[in-house]
């Protein structure tokens, strides 16, 4: 049995962080022939109809009891203080423990589940029907006046919370307008007839930074709908954070561009972050 503890602080985290917990739980469990267990209060359950192999979803009381029980077992707990660094010891947990295992940490690396379990994880993460319907409706309104050969490029602009002092001190860097401009220029040089669809938590800033006749900044779109919408794009320009990381991973995007100007050098985030463990090799970083 394998539990990746959804610590109370993580329960408030965004959907992207929660998806990493889910995917890494399944990947680590599969590699070690363990049964993954997750709590029913995970936000992932509210957005997706999950179907992970051997996945058990426990009610909060039962899950918390299992986690507490794990603390009484020999060597039951494994901690990962580094959010975005891969630790290979998770491939052979059976060499370290004999029974149930409780993992603590964020486990934000594709190497915990990709490529071996990528198909299984993507198959299990199906958006709820009402979310898909809402995303498709938005998509139809965008494309109804576009030429049939137009390719859609999704842009995620994260600002808002990432501008807060404690997150800046931690090492987060919001992607500047120049990054989005450079990304558009890069894609425009490689493709014809592109149309940019922008989702953001800072509409005024995005409208000023990303303008033009071939771009639209969407307003009042729920996060889960925005995520579903981004997965339908032909190309993606992603921002800082795990939300748009998962938009790219769950999509079939031909080209994925990411902002490589984060973390702040020598920050705590920088110490815990390894770009090669976080970004997929076929994604392209721009500053």
Tab-separated table of C-alpha atoms in Angstrom:
chain	number	residue	atom	x	y	z
A	1	UNK	CA	0.000	0.000	0.000
A	2	UNK	CA	1.347	3.443	-0.936
A	3	UNK	CA	0.032	6.723	0.402
A	4	UNK	CA	1.291	10.106	-0.713
A	5	UNK	CA	0.157	12.332	2.111
A	6	UNK	CA	-2.081	15.205	1.043
A	7	UNK	CA	-0.841	17.397	3.865
A	8	UNK	CA	-3.281	20.041	5.007
A	9	UNK	CA	-1.160	22.765	3.456
A	10	UNK	CA	-1.266	20.955	0.104
A	11	UNK	CA	-5.057	20.689	0.216
A	12	UNK	CA	-5.225	24.418	-0.440
A	13	UNK	CA	-2.802	24.270	-3.346
A	14	UNK	CA	-3.842	24.699	-6.944
A	15	UNK	CA	-4.994	22.061	-9.371
A	16	UNK	CA	-1.589	21.711	-11.048
A	17	UNK	CA	0.131	20.807	-7.776
A	18	UNK	CA	-2.631	18.322	-7.011
A	19	UNK	CA	-2.231	16.687	-10.420
A	20	UNK	CA	1.463	16.139	-9.767
A	21	UNK	CA	0.585	14.422	-6.486
A	22	UNK	CA	-1.905	12.185	-8.269
A	23	UNK	CA	0.350	11.257	-11.192
A	24	UNK	CA	3.438	10.694	-9.053
A	25	UNK	CA	1.420	8.561	-6.645
A	26	UNK	CA	0.298	6.314	-9.498
A	27	UNK	CA	3.730	6.173	-11.088
A	28	UNK	CA	5.637	5.378	-7.905
A	29	UNK	CA	3.036	2.800	-6.862
A	30	UNK	CA	3.173	1.058	-10.242
A	31	UNK	CA	6.971	0.859	-10.240
A	32	UNK	CA	6.938	-0.733	-6.798
A	33	UNK	CA	3.884	-2.989	-7.212
A	34	UNK	CA	2.052	-1.146	-4.459
A	35	UNK	CA	-1.585	-0.105	-4.226
A	36	UNK	CA	-2.052	3.697	-4.410
A	37	UNK	CA	-4.481	5.381	-2.049
A	38	UNK	CA	-5.636	8.987	-2.246
A	39	UNK	CA	-8.151	10.955	-0.149
A	40	UNK	CA	-11.594	11.864	-1.430
A	41	UNK	CA	-10.975	15.525	-0.590
A	42	UNK	CA	-8.405	15.873	-3.385
A	43	UNK	CA	-9.533	18.607	-5.823
A	44	UNK	CA	-8.536	16.298	-8.685
A	45	UNK	CA	-11.649	14.226	-8.004
A	46	UNK	CA	-13.891	17.263	-8.498
A	47	UNK	CA	-12.503	17.964	-11.973
A	48	UNK	CA	-11.760	14.548	-13.461
A	49	UNK	CA	-13.488	11.181	-13.624
A	50	UNK	CA	-10.581	9.128	-12.357
A	51	UNK	CA	-9.877	5.605	-13.461
A	52	UNK	CA	-6.355	4.870	-12.328
A	53	UNK	CA	-5.343	1.219	-12.156
A	54	UNK	CA	-5.793	-0.224	-8.644
A	55	UNK	CA	-6.462	3.283	-7.308
A	56	UNK	CA	-8.325	3.388	-4.040
A	57	UNK	CA	-10.085	6.577	-2.991
A	58	UNK	CA	-10.602	6.734	0.752
A	59	UNK	CA	-12.904	9.020	2.698
A	60	UNK	CA	-11.104	11.670	4.790
A	61	UNK	CA	-11.406	9.853	8.107
A	62	UNK	CA	-10.197	6.536	6.716
A	63	UNK	CA	-7.351	8.156	4.809
A	64	UNK	CA	-6.125	10.184	7.774
A	65	UNK	CA	-6.286	7.034	9.902
A	66	UNK	CA	-4.127	5.180	7.380
A	67	UNK	CA	-1.577	7.994	7.352
A	68	UNK	CA	-1.395	8.029	11.144
A	69	UNK	CA	-1.106	4.225	11.175
A	70	UNK	CA	1.787	4.507	8.755
A	71	UNK	CA	3.712	6.538	11.301
A	72	UNK	CA	3.850	3.529	13.627
A	73	UNK	CA	5.397	1.204	11.039
A	74	UNK	CA	9.150	0.595	10.647
A	75	UNK	CA	10.636	3.155	8.263
A	76	UNK	CA	7.224	4.055	6.845
A	77	UNK	CA	7.827	7.657	5.890
A	78	UNK	CA	9.879	9.086	3.058
A	79	UNK	CA	10.287	12.831	2.763
A	80	UNK	CA	11.069	14.914	-0.308
A	81	UNK	CA	11.799	18.516	0.621
A	82	UNK	CA	12.732	19.387	-2.967
A	83	UNK	CA	9.587	20.046	-4.978
A	84	UNK	CA	10.962	19.854	-8.506
A	85	UNK	CA	13.833	17.400	-8.320
A	86	UNK	CA	13.606	13.700	-9.146
A	87	UNK	CA	14.752	11.175	-6.555
A	88	UNK	CA	15.543	7.783	-8.038
A	89	UNK	CA	15.200	5.961	-4.717
A	90	UNK	CA	11.437	5.985	-5.316
A	91	UNK	CA	11.992	3.388	-8.049
A	92	UNK	CA	12.984	0.775	-5.473
A	93	UNK	CA	11.027	1.495	-2.329
A	94	UNK	CA	10.852	-2.217	-1.573
A	95	UNK	CA	14.574	-2.078	-0.840
A	96	UNK	CA	13.932	0.446	1.918
A	97	UNK	CA	10.635	-0.608	3.511
A	98	UNK	CA	8.744	-3.845	3.981
A	99	UNK	CA	5.177	-2.730	4.429
A	100	UNK	CA	3.069	0.350	3.793
A	101	UNK	CA	4.778	3.552	2.722
A	102	UNK	CA	3.756	7.154	3.340
A	103	UNK	CA	5.388	9.717	1.049
A	104	UNK	CA	5.647	13.398	1.966
A	105	UNK	CA	6.383	16.160	-0.517
A	106	UNK	CA	5.328	17.637	-3.827
A	107	UNK	CA	7.015	15.197	-6.279
A	108	UNK	CA	6.809	17.615	-9.196
A	109	UNK	CA	8.840	15.807	-11.828
A	110	UNK	CA	7.733	13.994	-14.957
A	111	UNK	CA	10.279	11.306	-14.188
A	112	UNK	CA	8.045	9.833	-11.480
A	113	UNK	CA	5.508	8.685	-14.066
A	114	UNK	CA	6.657	9.439	-17.612
A	115	UNK	CA	6.986	7.824	-20.086
A	116	UNK	CA	6.105	4.369	-18.721
A	117	UNK	CA	2.741	5.317	-17.244
A	118	UNK	CA	1.920	8.355	-19.345
A	119	UNK	CA	-0.831	6.660	-21.364
A	120	UNK	CA	-2.465	5.226	-18.249
A	121	UNK	CA	-2.398	8.549	-16.412
A	122	UNK	CA	-3.752	10.526	-19.355
A	123	UNK	CA	-6.476	7.938	-19.860
A	124	UNK	CA	-7.449	8.193	-16.200
A	125	UNK	CA	-7.595	11.997	-16.246
A	126	UNK	CA	-10.775	12.614	-18.188
A	127	UNK	CA	-12.432	15.976	-17.577
A	128	UNK	CA	-15.987	15.821	-16.311
A	129	UNK	CA	-18.588	16.118	-19.068
A	130	UNK	CA	-19.881	19.504	-17.890
A	131	UNK	CA	-16.351	20.949	-17.968
A	132	UNK	CA	-15.743	19.666	-21.500
A	133	UNK	CA	-19.084	21.072	-22.630
A	134	UNK	CA	-18.230	24.520	-21.282
A	135	UNK	CA	-14.755	24.441	-22.850
A	136	UNK	CA	-16.155	23.312	-26.207
A	137	UNK	CA	-18.724	26.105	-26.160
A	138	UNK	CA	-15.983	28.696	-25.642
A	139	UNK	CA	-13.924	27.077	-28.384
A	140	UNK	CA	-16.821	27.172	-30.843
A	141	UNK	CA	-17.378	30.871	-30.184
A	142	UNK	CA	-13.686	31.555	-30.829
A	143	UNK	CA	-13.399	29.562	-34.042
A	144	UNK	CA	-16.716	30.339	-35.725
A	145	UNK	CA	-15.258	33.315	-37.633
A	146	UNK	CA	-11.781	31.874	-38.202
A	147	UNK	CA	-10.544	30.233	-41.380
A	148	UNK	CA	-10.579	26.447	-41.271
A	149	UNK	CA	-6.785	26.194	-41.527
A	150	UNK	CA	-6.155	28.501	-38.545
A	151	UNK	CA	-4.108	26.904	-35.778
A	152	UNK	CA	-4.932	27.830	-32.187
A	153	UNK	CA	-2.182	28.712	-29.740
A	154	UNK	CA	-3.045	28.631	-26.058
A	155	UNK	CA	-1.331	31.103	-23.747
A	156	UNK	CA	-1.506	30.884	-19.981
A	157	UNK	CA	-0.579	34.047	-18.096
A	158	UNK	CA	-0.151	33.547	-14.369
A	159	UNK	CA	0.128	36.610	-12.214
A	160	UNK	CA	-2.049	37.350	-9.191
A	161	UNK	CA	-0.761	35.187	-6.348
A	162	UNK	CA	2.713	34.859	-7.839
A	163	UNK	CA	3.266	38.598	-7.338
A	164	UNK	CA	2.943	38.256	-3.569
A	165	UNK	CA	6.042	39.079	-1.566
A	166	UNK	CA	6.504	35.663	0.035
A	167	UNK	CA	6.322	33.868	-3.320
A	168	UNK	CA	8.766	36.302	-4.904
A	169	UNK	CA	11.124	35.797	-1.964
A	170	UNK	CA	10.749	32.037	-2.368
A	171	UNK	CA	12.027	32.407	-5.923
A	172	UNK	CA	9.025	32.588	-8.220
A	173	UNK	CA	9.390	34.945	-11.183
A	174	UNK	CA	6.291	35.972	-13.162
A	175	UNK	CA	6.776	35.715	-16.913
A	176	UNK	CA	7.182	39.257	-18.341
A	177	UNK	CA	5.453	40.632	-21.399
A	178	UNK	CA	8.672	40.273	-23.400
A	179	UNK	CA	8.526	36.492	-22.960
A	180	UNK	CA	5.064	36.271	-24.475
A	181	UNK	CA	6.066	38.595	-27.306
A	182	UNK	CA	9.188	36.556	-28.053
A	183	UNK	CA	7.184	33.341	-27.941
A	184	UNK	CA	4.659	34.683	-30.422
A	185	UNK	CA	7.418	35.835	-32.740
A	186	UNK	CA	9.009	32.393	-32.563
A	187	UNK	CA	5.783	30.589	-33.452
A	188	UNK	CA	4.826	33.138	-36.115
A	189	UNK	CA	8.145	32.461	-37.840
A	190	UNK	CA	7.419	28.735	-37.977
A	191	UNK	CA	3.694	28.587	-38.676
A	192	UNK	CA	1.115	30.463	-40.711
A	193	UNK	CA	-2.394	31.517	-39.740
A	194	UNK	CA	-2.111	31.386	-35.959
A	195	UNK	CA	-4.702	32.644	-33.481
A	196	UNK	CA	-3.804	33.143	-29.823
A	197	UNK	CA	-6.208	32.253	-27.009
A	198	UNK	CA	-5.194	33.703	-23.639
A	199	UNK	CA	-6.378	32.540	-20.220
A	200	UNK	CA	-5.180	34.431	-17.180
A	201	UNK	CA	-5.854	35.538	-13.625
A	202	UNK	CA	-4.922	39.112	-14.581
A	203	UNK	CA	-7.062	40.168	-17.536
A	204	UNK	CA	-6.052	43.881	-17.654
A	205	UNK	CA	-2.340	43.025	-17.690
A	206	UNK	CA	-2.784	40.335	-20.327
A	207	UNK	CA	-4.808	42.621	-22.589
A	208	UNK	CA	-2.027	45.187	-22.510
A	209	UNK	CA	0.816	42.695	-22.938
A	210	UNK	CA	-0.793	40.422	-25.520
A	211	UNK	CA	-2.722	42.381	-28.108
A	212	UNK	CA	-3.496	42.162	-31.796
A	213	UNK	CA	-6.243	41.147	-34.179
A	214	UNK	CA	-5.181	37.514	-33.943
A	215	UNK	CA	-5.489	37.246	-30.158
A	216	UNK	CA	-8.279	37.107	-27.604
A	217	UNK	CA	-8.009	37.348	-23.819
A	218	UNK	CA	-10.781	35.336	-22.196
A	219	UNK	CA	-12.546	36.675	-19.130
A	220	UNK	CA	-14.305	34.969	-16.229
A	221	UNK	CA	-13.290	31.443	-17.163
A	222	UNK	CA	-13.230	28.930	-14.318
A	223	UNK	CA	-9.773	27.386	-13.753
A	224	UNK	CA	-10.852	23.850	-14.560
A	225	UNK	CA	-12.522	25.024	-17.775
A	226	UNK	CA	-9.432	27.039	-18.711
A	227	UNK	CA	-7.298	23.942	-18.206
A	228	UNK	CA	-9.576	21.844	-20.405
A	229	UNK	CA	-9.569	24.564	-23.051
A	230	UNK	CA	-5.777	24.785	-23.120
A	231	UNK	CA	-5.470	21.034	-23.687
A	232	UNK	CA	-7.320	21.486	-26.987
A	233	UNK	CA	-4.768	23.905	-28.481
A	234	UNK	CA	-2.422	23.101	-31.377
A	235	UNK	CA	0.503	24.878	-29.677
A	236	UNK	CA	1.028	26.210	-26.154
A	237	UNK	CA	2.903	29.061	-24.500
A	238	UNK	CA	2.925	28.217	-20.823
A	239	UNK	CA	3.620	30.404	-17.832
A	240	UNK	CA	5.233	29.921	-14.447
A	241	UNK	CA	3.691	27.198	-12.319
A	242	UNK	CA	2.202	23.734	-12.521
A	243	UNK	CA	-1.213	24.707	-13.898
A	244	UNK	CA	-0.054	25.316	-17.449
A	245	UNK	CA	2.527	22.521	-17.108
A	246	UNK	CA	-0.404	20.150	-16.893
A	247	UNK	CA	-2.230	21.882	-19.714
A	248	UNK	CA	0.771	21.038	-21.887
A	249	UNK	CA	1.152	17.497	-20.597
A	250	UNK	CA	-2.499	16.574	-21.101
A	251	UNK	CA	-2.589	18.120	-24.563
A	252	UNK	CA	-1.382	16.907	-27.936
A	253	UNK	CA	0.303	20.248	-28.608
A	254	UNK	CA	2.888	20.177	-31.376
A	255	UNK	CA	5.044	22.894	-29.825
A	256	UNK	CA	5.240	23.819	-26.143
A	257	UNK	CA	7.173	26.912	-25.058
A	258	UNK	CA	7.953	27.645	-21.418
A	259	UNK	CA	9.459	30.586	-19.522
A	260	UNK	CA	13.025	29.691	-18.504
A	261	UNK	CA	13.611	32.786	-16.382
A	262	UNK	CA	12.513	31.153	-13.149
A	263	UNK	CA	13.492	30.456	-10.378
A	264	UNK	CA	15.396	33.446	-9.050
A	265	UNK	CA	19.083	32.426	-8.871
A	266	UNK	CA	20.238	31.310	-5.403
A	267	UNK	CA	16.696	31.381	-4.007
A	268	UNK	CA	15.303	28.440	-2.038
A	269	UNK	CA	13.179	27.534	-5.052
A	270	UNK	CA	16.324	27.514	-7.179
A	271	UNK	CA	17.954	25.048	-4.794
A	272	UNK	CA	14.999	22.655	-5.034
A	273	UNK	CA	14.485	23.003	-8.793
A	274	UNK	CA	16.124	21.013	-11.600
A	275	UNK	CA	14.906	22.100	-15.024
A	276	UNK	CA	15.722	18.746	-16.624
A	277	UNK	CA	13.569	16.987	-14.026
A	278	UNK	CA	10.676	19.409	-14.382
A	279	UNK	CA	10.313	20.278	-18.087
A	280	UNK	CA	9.921	17.572	-20.692
A	281	UNK	CA	12.885	17.319	-23.096
A	282	UNK	CA	10.798	18.168	-26.169
A	283	UNK	CA	9.539	21.457	-24.687
A	284	UNK	CA	11.454	24.620	-25.563
A	285	UNK	CA	12.487	27.256	-23.044
A	286	UNK	CA	12.533	30.964	-23.879
A	287	UNK	CA	13.461	33.944	-21.720
